[in-house]
CSV table of C-alpha atoms in Angstrom, one decimal:
chain,number,residue,atom,x,y,z
A,1,MET,CA,0.0,0.0,0.0
A,2,LYS,CA,1.2,3.5,-0.8
A,3,LEU,CA,1.8,6.0,1.9
A,4,GLU,CA,2.3,9.7,0.9
A,5,VAL,CA,4.1,11.0,4.0
A,6,MET,CA,4.8,14.7,4.6
A,7,ARG,CA,8.5,15.3,4.9
A,8,TYR,CA,10.1,18.5,6.2
A,9,LEU,CA,13.7,18.8,7.1
A,10,PRO,CA,14.3,22.4,8.1
A,11,GLU,CA,18.0,22.3,7.1
A,12,SER,CA,17.3,21.4,3.5
A,13,ASP,CA,13.6,21.8,2.7
A,14,PRO,CA,12.2,25.3,2.1
A,15,GLU,CA,8.7,23.9,2.2
A,16,PRO,CA,7.2,20.6,3.4
A,17,ARG,CA,6.9,18.0,0.6
A,18,HIS,CA,5.5,14.5,0.3
A,19,GLN,CA,7.4,11.3,-0.2
A,20,VAL,CA,5.8,8.1,-1.3
A,21,TYR,CA,6.6,4.8,0.4
A,22,GLU,CA,5.3,1.4,-0.4
A,23,VAL,CA,4.5,-0.6,2.8
A,24,PRO,CA,3.2,-4.1,3.2
A,25,TYR,CA,-0.5,-4.2,3.7
A,26,SER,CA,-2.3,-6.2,6.3
A,27,ASP,CA,-5.9,-6.2,7.7
A,28,THR,CA,-4.7,-5.5,11.2
A,29,GLY,CA,-1.9,-3.1,10.4
A,30,SER,CA,-2.1,0.4,11.8
A,31,VAL,CA,-0.8,3.6,10.2
A,32,LEU,CA,1.7,3.8,13.1
A,33,GLU,CA,3.0,0.4,12.3
A,34,ALA,CA,3.3,1.4,8.7
A,35,LEU,CA,5.4,4.4,9.7
A,36,GLN,CA,7.6,2.2,11.9
A,37,TYR,CA,8.1,-0.1,9.0
A,38,ILE,CA,9.3,2.9,6.9
A,39,LYS,CA,11.6,4.0,9.7
A,40,ASP,CA,13.1,0.5,10.3
A,41,GLU,CA,13.2,-0.8,6.7
A,42,LEU,CA,13.1,2.0,4.2
A,43,ASP,CA,14.2,5.4,5.5
A,44,PRO,CA,15.6,6.0,8.9
A,45,THR,CA,15.5,9.7,8.4
A,46,LEU,CA,11.7,9.9,8.8
A,47,SER,CA,10.7,11.5,12.2
A,48,PHE,CA,7.4,11.0,14.0
A,49,ARG,CA,6.3,10.8,17.7
A,50,TRP,CA,4.9,7.7,19.2
A,51,SER,CA,5.0,5.8,22.5
A,52,CYS,CA,2.3,3.6,23.8
A,53,ARG,CA,0.7,2.4,20.4
A,54,MET,CA,-2.6,1.9,22.2
A,55,ALA,CA,-4.3,5.3,22.3
A,56,ILE,CA,-3.2,6.2,25.9
A,57,CYS,CA,-0.2,8.5,25.5
A,58,GLY,CA,-1.6,10.8,22.8
A,59,SER,CA,1.8,11.2,21.0
A,60,CYS,CA,1.0,10.0,17.5
A,61,GLY,CA,-1.6,12.5,16.4
A,62,MET,CA,-1.4,13.4,12.7
A,63,ASN,CA,-3.6,14.3,9.9
A,64,ILE,CA,-4.5,11.1,8.0
A,65,ASN,CA,-6.2,11.9,4.7
A,66,GLY,CA,-6.9,15.3,6.1
A,67,VAL,CA,-8.5,14.1,9.3
A,68,PRO,CA,-6.8,14.5,12.7
A,69,ARG,CA,-6.4,11.0,14.1
A,70,LEU,CA,-4.1,8.9,16.3
A,71,ALA,CA,-1.9,6.8,13.9
A,72,CYS,CA,-2.0,3.9,16.4
A,73,ARG,CA,-5.8,3.5,16.3
A,74,THR,CA,-6.2,4.2,12.6
A,75,PHE,CA,-5.9,1.1,10.4
A,76,LEU,CA,-4.7,0.7,6.9
A,77,ARG,CA,-7.8,-1.3,6.0
A,78,GLU,CA,-9.9,1.8,6.3
A,79,TYR,CA,-8.0,3.2,3.3
A,80,PHE,CA,-7.7,0.1,1.2
A,81,PRO,CA,-6.4,0.1,-1.6
A,82,GLY,CA,-4.8,3.4,-0.8
A,83,PRO,CA,-2.9,5.6,-1.1
A,84,VAL,CA,-3.0,7.3,2.3
A,85,ARG,CA,-1.8,10.8,2.8
A,86,ILE,CA,-0.1,11.5,6.1
A,87,ASP,CA,0.5,15.1,7.2
A,88,ALA,CA,1.7,16.6,10.4
A,89,LEU,CA,-1.0,17.7,12.8
A,90,ALA,CA,-2.7,20.8,11.3
A,91,HIS,CA,-2.4,24.3,12.8
A,92,PHE,CA,0.9,23.6,14.7
A,93,PRO,CA,4.4,24.7,13.7
A,94,VAL,CA,6.3,21.7,12.2
A,95,GLU,CA,9.6,21.0,13.7
A,96,ARG,CA,10.6,18.1,11.4
A,97,ASP,CA,8.5,15.7,9.2
A,98,LEU,CA,5.5,14.7,11.4
A,99,VAL,CA,6.8,16.2,14.6
A,100,ILE,CA,5.0,19.4,15.6
A,101,SER,CA,5.8,21.8,18.4
A,102,ALA,CA,3.5,21.4,21.3
A,103,ALA,CA,4.9,24.4,23.2
A,104,ASP,CA,1.9,26.6,22.6
A,105,PHE,CA,-0.5,23.9,23.9
A,106,ILE,CA,1.7,23.1,26.9
A,107,ALA,CA,1.9,26.8,27.9
A,108,LYS,CA,-1.9,27.2,27.6
A,109,LEU,CA,-2.4,24.0,29.6
A,110,GLU,CA,-0.2,25.2,32.4
A,111,SER,CA,-2.0,28.6,32.4
A,112,ILE,CA,-5.3,27.0,33.5
A,113,LYS,CA,-3.7,25.1,36.5
A,114,PRO,CA,-4.6,21.6,35.4
A,115,TYR,CA,-4.6,20.0,38.9
A,116,ILE,CA,-7.0,20.0,41.8
A,117,ILE,CA,-6.5,23.0,44.1
A,118,PRO,CA,-8.5,21.8,47.2
A,119,ARG,CA,-11.3,23.9,48.4
A,120,VAL,CA,-10.2,23.0,52.0
A,121,GLU,CA,-6.8,21.6,52.6
A,122,ARG,CA,-7.0,18.4,54.5
A,123,ASP,CA,-4.4,16.3,56.3
A,124,VAL,CA,-3.8,12.8,55.2
A,125,SER,CA,-5.0,11.6,58.6
A,126,GLU,CA,-8.4,13.1,57.9
A,127,GLY,CA,-8.9,10.6,55.1
A,128,GLU,CA,-10.0,10.9,51.5
A,129,TYR,CA,-12.0,13.6,49.8
A,130,LEU,CA,-15.3,11.8,49.3
A,131,GLN,CA,-17.4,12.3,46.2
A,132,THR,CA,-20.8,11.0,45.2
A,133,PRO,CA,-21.3,9.2,41.8
A,134,LEU,CA,-23.3,12.2,40.7
A,135,GLU,CA,-20.4,14.6,41.5
A,136,LEU,CA,-18.1,12.3,39.7
A,137,GLU,CA,-20.3,12.2,36.6
A,138,LYS,CA,-20.2,16.0,36.3
A,139,PHE,CA,-16.5,15.9,35.2
A,140,ASN,CA,-15.7,12.3,34.5
A,141,GLN,CA,-15.7,12.4,30.7
A,142,PHE,CA,-13.3,15.3,30.7
A,143,THR,CA,-10.7,13.3,32.7
A,144,LYS,CA,-10.3,11.0,29.6
A,145,CYS,CA,-8.4,13.7,27.7
A,146,ILE,CA,-4.9,12.5,26.8
A,147,ASN,CA,-3.5,15.8,25.5
A,148,CYS,CA,-3.2,14.5,21.9
A,149,MET,CA,-4.2,17.9,20.4
A,150,LEU,CA,-6.3,16.4,17.7
A,151,CYS,CA,-9.0,18.8,18.7
A,152,TYR,CA,-6.6,21.7,18.0
A,153,ALA,CA,-5.9,20.4,14.5
A,154,ALA,CA,-9.7,20.1,14.0
A,155,CYS,CA,-10.6,23.6,15.3
A,156,PRO,CA,-10.9,26.1,12.5
A,157,GLN,CA,-10.8,29.0,14.9
A,158,TYR,CA,-7.5,27.8,16.4
A,159,GLY,CA,-6.3,27.6,12.8
A,160,ILE,CA,-7.3,31.2,12.1
A,161,ASP,CA,-6.0,32.6,15.4
A,162,PRO,CA,-3.6,30.5,17.5
A,163,ALA,CA,-4.1,32.9,20.5
A,164,PHE,CA,-7.4,31.0,21.1
A,165,LEU,CA,-7.1,28.9,24.3
A,166,GLY,CA,-8.6,26.0,22.3
A,167,PRO,CA,-10.9,23.1,22.9
A,168,GLY,CA,-8.7,20.7,24.9
A,169,VAL,CA,-7.5,23.2,27.4
A,170,ILE,CA,-11.0,24.5,28.0
A,171,ALA,CA,-12.3,21.0,28.4
A,172,LEU,CA,-9.5,20.4,31.0
A,173,ALA,CA,-10.2,23.7,32.8
A,174,HIS,CA,-13.8,22.5,33.0
A,175,ARG,CA,-12.7,19.1,34.3
A,176,TYR,CA,-11.2,20.8,37.4
A,177,ASN,CA,-13.8,23.5,37.7
A,178,ALA,CA,-16.6,21.0,37.8
A,179,ASP,CA,-14.8,18.8,40.4
A,180,SER,CA,-16.4,19.1,43.8
A,181,ARG,CA,-13.0,18.8,45.5
A,182,ASP,CA,-11.6,21.7,43.7
A,183,GLY,CA,-11.9,25.4,44.8
A,184,ALA,CA,-10.0,27.3,42.1
A,185,ALA,CA,-12.7,27.8,39.4
A,186,GLU,CA,-12.5,31.5,39.8
A,187,GLU,CA,-8.8,31.6,39.0
A,188,ARG,CA,-9.3,29.5,35.9
A,189,MET,CA,-12.3,31.4,34.7
A,190,GLY,CA,-10.1,34.5,34.3
A,191,GLN,CA,-8.6,32.9,31.2
A,192,LEU,CA,-11.9,31.7,29.9
A,193,HIS,CA,-13.7,35.0,30.2
A,194,ALA,CA,-11.3,36.5,27.6
A,195,GLU,CA,-11.9,36.9,23.9
A,196,GLU,CA,-9.1,34.4,23.4
A,197,GLY,CA,-10.7,32.1,26.0
A,198,LEU,CA,-14.2,30.9,25.4
A,199,TRP,CA,-15.4,33.6,23.1
A,200,SER,CA,-13.2,32.7,20.1
A,201,CYS,CA,-15.2,29.5,19.8
A,202,THR,CA,-17.9,29.6,17.1
A,203,ALA,CA,-19.5,26.2,18.1
A,204,VAL,CA,-18.3,24.3,15.0
A,205,GLY,CA,-18.1,21.1,17.1
A,206,TYR,CA,-15.5,19.3,15.0
A,207,CYS,CA,-13.3,19.1,18.1
A,208,SER,CA,-15.7,16.7,19.8
A,209,GLU,CA,-16.0,14.6,16.6
A,210,VAL,CA,-12.3,13.9,16.2
A,211,CYS,CA,-11.6,13.2,19.9
A,212,PRO,CA,-10.2,9.7,20.2
A,213,LYS,CA,-11.3,9.4,23.8
A,214,ASP,CA,-14.9,10.6,23.3
A,215,VAL,CA,-14.4,13.8,25.3
A,216,ASP,CA,-16.8,16.5,24.3
A,217,PRO,CA,-14.8,19.8,24.4
A,218,ALA,CA,-17.6,21.6,22.5
A,219,ASN,CA,-19.9,20.8,25.4
A,220,ALA,CA,-17.4,22.1,27.9
A,221,VAL,CA,-17.1,25.4,26.0
A,222,ASN,CA,-20.9,25.8,25.8
A,223,GLN,CA,-21.4,25.1,29.5
A,224,ASN,CA,-18.7,27.7,30.3
A,225,LYS,CA,-20.0,30.2,27.9
A,226,MET,CA,-23.3,30.2,29.8
A,227,ALA,CA,-21.5,30.4,33.1
A,228,SER,CA,-19.2,33.2,31.8
A,229,ALA,CA,-22.1,35.2,30.4
A,230,LEU,CA,-24.0,35.0,33.7
A,231,ASP,CA,-20.8,36.0,35.6
A,232,TYR,CA,-20.4,38.9,33.2
A,233,PHE,CA,-23.5,40.5,34.6
A,234,LEU,CA,-23.8,38.9,38.1
A,235,ARG,CA,-20.3,40.0,39.1
A,236,PHE,CA,-21.7,43.5,39.7
A,237,VAL,CA,-24.1,42.1,42.4
A,238,LYS,CA,-21.9,39.4,43.8
A,239,PRO,CA,-20.3,40.3,47.1
A,240,GLY,CA,-16.5,40.6,47.4
A,241,ASP,CA,-15.7,40.3,43.6
A,242,LYS,CA,-13.2,42.7,42.3
A,243,SER,CA,-13.1,42.0,38.5
B,1,MET,CA,1.9,33.5,30.5
B,2,ALA,CA,1.5,35.5,27.3
B,3,HIS,CA,-2.2,35.2,27.5
B,4,PRO,CA,-4.2,38.4,27.7
B,5,VAL,CA,-6.8,38.0,30.4
B,6,LYS,CA,-8.9,41.0,29.5
B,7,ARG,CA,-12.6,40.1,29.9
B,8,SER,CA,-14.4,39.9,26.7
B,9,ASN,CA,-17.7,41.9,26.2
B,10,ALA,CA,-18.9,39.1,23.9
B,11,PRO,CA,-21.5,37.8,26.5
B,12,VAL,CA,-23.7,40.8,25.9
B,13,PHE,CA,-24.0,40.0,22.2
B,14,TRP,CA,-23.9,36.2,22.7
B,15,LEU,CA,-26.9,36.4,25.1
B,16,LEU,CA,-28.8,38.5,22.5
B,17,PHE,CA,-27.8,36.1,19.8
B,18,GLY,CA,-28.9,33.2,22.0
B,19,ALA,CA,-32.3,34.8,22.8
B,20,GLY,CA,-32.8,35.6,19.2
B,21,GLY,CA,-31.9,32.1,18.1
B,22,MET,CA,-34.3,30.6,20.6
B,23,LEU,CA,-37.1,32.9,19.5
B,24,ALA,CA,-36.3,32.2,15.8
B,25,ALA,CA,-36.4,28.5,16.3
B,26,LEU,CA,-39.7,28.6,18.3
B,27,LEU,CA,-41.6,31.3,16.4
B,28,GLY,CA,-39.8,31.7,13.1
B,29,PRO,CA,-41.5,28.9,11.1
B,30,MET,CA,-44.9,29.7,12.6
B,31,LEU,CA,-44.6,33.4,11.6
B,32,VAL,CA,-43.5,32.5,8.1
B,33,LEU,CA,-46.5,30.2,7.8
B,34,ILE,CA,-49.0,32.7,9.2
B,35,THR,CA,-47.8,35.9,7.5
B,36,GLY,CA,-46.3,34.5,4.4
B,37,ILE,CA,-48.7,31.6,3.5
B,38,ALA,CA,-51.8,31.1,5.6
B,39,ALA,CA,-53.0,34.7,5.7
B,40,PRO,CA,-52.5,35.7,2.1
B,41,LEU,CA,-54.1,32.4,0.9
B,42,GLY,CA,-56.9,32.7,3.4
B,43,TRP,CA,-56.1,29.3,5.0
B,44,VAL,CA,-57.4,28.6,8.5
B,45,LEU,CA,-57.4,32.2,9.5
B,46,PRO,CA,-60.2,34.7,8.9
B,47,PRO,CA,-59.7,36.8,5.7
B,48,ASP,CA,-59.1,40.0,7.6
B,49,ALA,CA,-56.6,38.4,10.1
B,50,LEU,CA,-53.7,40.6,9.0
B,51,SER,CA,-55.8,43.6,7.9
B,52,TYR,CA,-54.5,47.1,8.5
B,53,ASP,CA,-57.0,47.7,11.3
B,54,ASN,CA,-56.3,44.5,13.1
B,55,MET,CA,-52.5,45.0,12.9
B,56,LEU,CA,-52.8,48.6,14.0
B,57,ALA,CA,-54.8,47.5,17.0
B,58,PHE,CA,-52.2,44.7,17.7
B,59,SER,CA,-49.3,47.2,17.6
B,60,ARG,CA,-51.1,49.6,19.9
B,61,ASN,CA,-51.7,47.0,22.5
B,62,ILE,CA,-48.9,46.7,25.1
B,63,PRO,CA,-48.4,42.9,24.9
B,64,GLY,CA,-48.6,43.2,21.1
B,65,LYS,CA,-45.9,45.9,21.1
B,66,LEU,CA,-43.7,43.8,23.3
B,67,PHE,CA,-44.1,40.8,21.0
B,68,ILE,CA,-43.3,42.8,17.8
B,69,PHE,CA,-40.3,44.5,19.5
B,70,ALA,CA,-38.9,41.2,20.8
B,71,VAL,CA,-39.4,39.4,17.4
B,72,VAL,CA,-37.9,42.2,15.3
B,73,THR,CA,-35.0,43.2,17.5
B,74,LEU,CA,-33.8,39.8,18.8
B,75,PHE,CA,-34.0,38.3,15.3
B,76,VAL,CA,-31.8,41.1,14.0
B,77,TRP,CA,-29.3,40.7,16.9
B,78,HIS,CA,-29.2,37.0,16.1
B,79,ALA,CA,-28.5,37.7,12.4
B,80,ALA,CA,-25.9,40.4,13.2
B,81,HIS,CA,-23.9,38.1,15.4
B,82,ARG,CA,-24.0,35.3,12.8
B,83,ILE,CA,-22.9,37.7,10.0
B,84,TYR,CA,-20.1,39.1,12.2
B,85,HIS,CA,-18.7,35.6,12.8
B,86,THR,CA,-19.3,34.4,9.3
B,87,LEU,CA,-17.3,37.4,8.0
B,88,HIS,CA,-14.5,36.3,10.4
B,89,ASP,CA,-14.6,32.8,8.9
B,90,LEU,CA,-14.6,34.2,5.3
B,91,GLY,CA,-11.4,36.2,6.0
B,92,ILE,CA,-12.7,39.5,7.3
B,93,ARG,CA,-11.3,38.9,10.8
B,94,ARG,CA,-13.0,40.2,13.8
B,95,ASN,CA,-12.3,43.9,14.0
B,96,ARG,CA,-13.9,47.0,15.4
B,97,LEU,CA,-15.2,48.0,12.0
B,98,SER,CA,-17.0,44.7,11.2
B,99,MET,CA,-18.2,44.6,14.7
B,100,GLY,CA,-19.5,48.2,14.5
B,101,PHE,CA,-21.1,47.5,11.2
B,102,CYS,CA,-22.9,44.3,12.2
B,103,TYR,CA,-24.0,45.3,15.7
B,104,GLY,CA,-24.5,48.9,14.6
B,105,ILE,CA,-27.2,47.7,12.2
B,106,SER,CA,-28.9,45.7,14.9
B,107,LEU,CA,-28.7,48.6,17.3
B,108,ALA,CA,-30.2,50.9,14.6
B,109,ALA,CA,-33.0,48.4,13.9
B,110,THR,CA,-33.7,48.2,17.7
B,111,LEU,CA,-33.9,51.9,18.1
B,112,LEU,CA,-36.0,52.2,14.9
B,113,ALA,CA,-38.4,49.5,16.0
B,114,GLY,CA,-38.8,51.1,19.5
B,115,TYR,CA,-39.4,54.5,17.9
B,116,ALA,CA,-42.0,53.2,15.5
B,117,LEU,CA,-43.8,51.3,18.2
B,118,VAL,CA,-44.0,54.5,20.3
B,119,ILE,CA,-45.2,56.9,17.6
B,120,ILE,CA,-47.8,54.4,16.3
B,121,GLY,CA,-49.7,55.3,19.5
B,122,PHE,CA,-51.3,53.4,22.3
């Protein structure tokens, strides 16, 4: 089967180009395995990221026939008889071949404090933070995010303006905001209230479609748009709020 | 963190957009059916349902005024918001000019509708 793989070597290529490789076809072969075959048998200069090969690590996101997907859970059989076009994840700066720079995503992720900041600090001796199944359900789907950034490659608004906080980070901000153990929602909402926060989203919804873990970032954005809109007006009547 | 954290004023327009969208979804098809099809063809409704006298009385009645005002202005705010963001998608990026143009039209339509509903009398 033919694979048209995007190549970009910053030392020698002025522009990304595509190189065609012939890889052995099998019903159970994934695109990631095909790339590993190329690297091992045909062309050791090809660069791409991967680690777990089982849709847990979120490393092998790439645009496969134009659709952002994880190479490890995308099978050659879906594209038989080929060819398949493999591009680096859209909307990100390319470092080399299929390797993109995640620096922007990581900086945004850090900015929303993606960890539980307890409402009330407790000592270990006081036991666990208990939670009801209903409280868990409020944020559970958003914990499935593996930071693969497929939703960023899918988001047309991120493509137009990379200042947009983006679907994944907003979904993760919501994951912690909606957690009953967490008390830092107000700190995170500051980022979300901005034009580059929630308000750059135009509800396209493709982010939720491409998510390999069935997280629904579009839903997180919408829930927070309502919360942010209410806060926009209610902040004037809320006691002790300075913004 | 390089992120600006200036609060956006989008909620104002987004809520008007949302209210207009909700009204449009609930009432739009019904209004098209009544004013565009049923009344002119004399279906179901009495022949003078949308006659000048009836409509004048409707627009002089306070709940009637509120209905006309809500339907006209919220539909326009909804449309303005959509056009503003569609322009952005088509390459005219969000800027003060396109924002002023789109929301300016809906603000003008709102003022005009309010003015017309007042001078038509009570």
